Coordinates of C-alpha atoms in Angstrom, one line a residue:
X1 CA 0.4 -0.1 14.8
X2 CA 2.4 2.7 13.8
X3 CA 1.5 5.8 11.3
X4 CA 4.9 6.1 9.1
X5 CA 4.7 10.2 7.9
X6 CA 7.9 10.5 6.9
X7 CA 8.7 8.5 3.5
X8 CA 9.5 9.1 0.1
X9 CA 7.9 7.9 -3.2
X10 CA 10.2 7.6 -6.1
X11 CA 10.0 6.0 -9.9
X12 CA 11.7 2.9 -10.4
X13 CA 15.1 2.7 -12.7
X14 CA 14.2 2.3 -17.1
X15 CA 16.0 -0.8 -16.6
X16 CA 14.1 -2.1 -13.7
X17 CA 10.9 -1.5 -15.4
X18 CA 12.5 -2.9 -18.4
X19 CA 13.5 -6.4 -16.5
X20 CA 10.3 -6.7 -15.3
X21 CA 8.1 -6.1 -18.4
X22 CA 6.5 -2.9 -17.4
X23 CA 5.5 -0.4 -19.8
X24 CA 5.7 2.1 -16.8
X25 CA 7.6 2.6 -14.1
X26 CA 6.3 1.2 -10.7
X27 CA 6.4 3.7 -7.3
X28 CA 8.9 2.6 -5.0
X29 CA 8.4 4.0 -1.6
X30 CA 11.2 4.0 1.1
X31 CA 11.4 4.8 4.8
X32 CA 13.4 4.8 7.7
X33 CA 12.6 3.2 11.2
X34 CA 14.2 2.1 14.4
X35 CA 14.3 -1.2 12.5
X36 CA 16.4 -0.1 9.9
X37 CA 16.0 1.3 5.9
X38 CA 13.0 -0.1 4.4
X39 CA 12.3 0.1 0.5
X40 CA 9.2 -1.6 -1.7
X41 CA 7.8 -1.6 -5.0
X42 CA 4.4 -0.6 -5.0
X43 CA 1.4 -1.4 -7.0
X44 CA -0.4 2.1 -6.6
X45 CA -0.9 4.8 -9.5
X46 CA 0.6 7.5 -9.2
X47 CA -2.6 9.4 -8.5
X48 CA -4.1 7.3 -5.5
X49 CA -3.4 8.7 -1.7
X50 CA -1.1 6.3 0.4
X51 CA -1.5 5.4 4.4
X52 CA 1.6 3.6 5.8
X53 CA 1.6 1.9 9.0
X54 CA 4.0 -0.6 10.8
X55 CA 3.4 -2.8 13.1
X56 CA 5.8 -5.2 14.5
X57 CA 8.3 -6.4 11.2
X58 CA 5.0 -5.9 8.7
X59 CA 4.7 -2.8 6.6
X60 CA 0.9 -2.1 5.5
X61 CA 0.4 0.4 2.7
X62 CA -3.3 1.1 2.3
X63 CA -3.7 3.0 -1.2
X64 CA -7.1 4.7 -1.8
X65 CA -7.8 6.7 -4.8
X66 CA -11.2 8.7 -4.1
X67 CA -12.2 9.6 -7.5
X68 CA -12.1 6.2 -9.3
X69 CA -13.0 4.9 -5.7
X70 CA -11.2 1.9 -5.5
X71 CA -9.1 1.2 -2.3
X72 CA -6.1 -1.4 -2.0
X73 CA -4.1 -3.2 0.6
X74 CA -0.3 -4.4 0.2
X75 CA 1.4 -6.1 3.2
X76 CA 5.2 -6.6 3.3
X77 CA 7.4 -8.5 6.1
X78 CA 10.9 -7.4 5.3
X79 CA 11.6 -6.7 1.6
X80 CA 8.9 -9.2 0.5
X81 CA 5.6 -8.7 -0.6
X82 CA 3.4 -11.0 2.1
X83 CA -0.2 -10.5 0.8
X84 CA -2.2 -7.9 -0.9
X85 CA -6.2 -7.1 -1.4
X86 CA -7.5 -5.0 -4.6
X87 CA -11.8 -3.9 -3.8
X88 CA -13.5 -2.0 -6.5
X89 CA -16.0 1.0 -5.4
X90 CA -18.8 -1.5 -5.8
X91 CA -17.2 -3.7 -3.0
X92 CA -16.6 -1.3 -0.6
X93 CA -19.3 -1.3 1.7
X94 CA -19.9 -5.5 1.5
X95 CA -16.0 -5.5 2.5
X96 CA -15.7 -3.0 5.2
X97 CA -19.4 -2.5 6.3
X98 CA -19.0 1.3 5.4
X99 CA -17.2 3.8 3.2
X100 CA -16.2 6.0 5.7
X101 CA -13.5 4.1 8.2
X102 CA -10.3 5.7 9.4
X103 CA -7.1 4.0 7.6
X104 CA -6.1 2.7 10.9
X105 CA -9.5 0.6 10.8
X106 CA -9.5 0.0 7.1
X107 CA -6.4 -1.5 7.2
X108 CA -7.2 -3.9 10.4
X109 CA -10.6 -4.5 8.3
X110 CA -8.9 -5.5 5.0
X111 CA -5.9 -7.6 6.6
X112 CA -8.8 -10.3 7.9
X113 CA -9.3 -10.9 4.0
X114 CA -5.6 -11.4 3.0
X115 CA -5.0 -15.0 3.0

């Protein structure tokens, strides 16, 4: 597994966010790899901290957010959305057997729970 530093976070288009239903604008991150361009629509606020690792043609994006303390998992093969996993602060600890893991180890912690 791969740590991606170099990416950009951006605001989806009005009319995007208008298709779709939003009220506001969903964070688009996009990065470039030997594999190619890769772009995806993300379900994180726009205060939580982002981790993104690759590993083989699977992009996981591990978004915590330390002050409401909630922590978040979105996997993506390609351009589409594969699986994702959303634990409160009061699940943290039953669902990674401590608070304090690495992302590397979150992620390979949380990705046994994504059906």
């Amino acid at each position: 597994m791969r740590k991606i530093r170099n990416y950009s976070i951006s605001k989806e288009s009005t009319e995007e966010m208008i298709q779709a239903n939003r009220f506001n604008p969903s964070l688009e991150i996009t990065f470039r790899d030997r594999s190619g361009q890769h772009k995806h629509k993300l379900s994180a606020g726009y205060g939580d901290d982002l981790d993104v690792y690759r590993e083989g043609s699977e992009t996981y994006i591990l978004t915590t957010n330390p002050r409401l303390g909630y922590i978040s998992l979105e996997v993506f093969a390609g351009a589409d959305k594969t699986g994702e996993i959303f634990v409160e602060e009061y699940q943290v600890i039953e669902t990674l057997g401590c608070e304090d893991l690495a992302p590397f180890n979150t992620i390979k912690r949380l990705r046994e729970h994504i059906i």
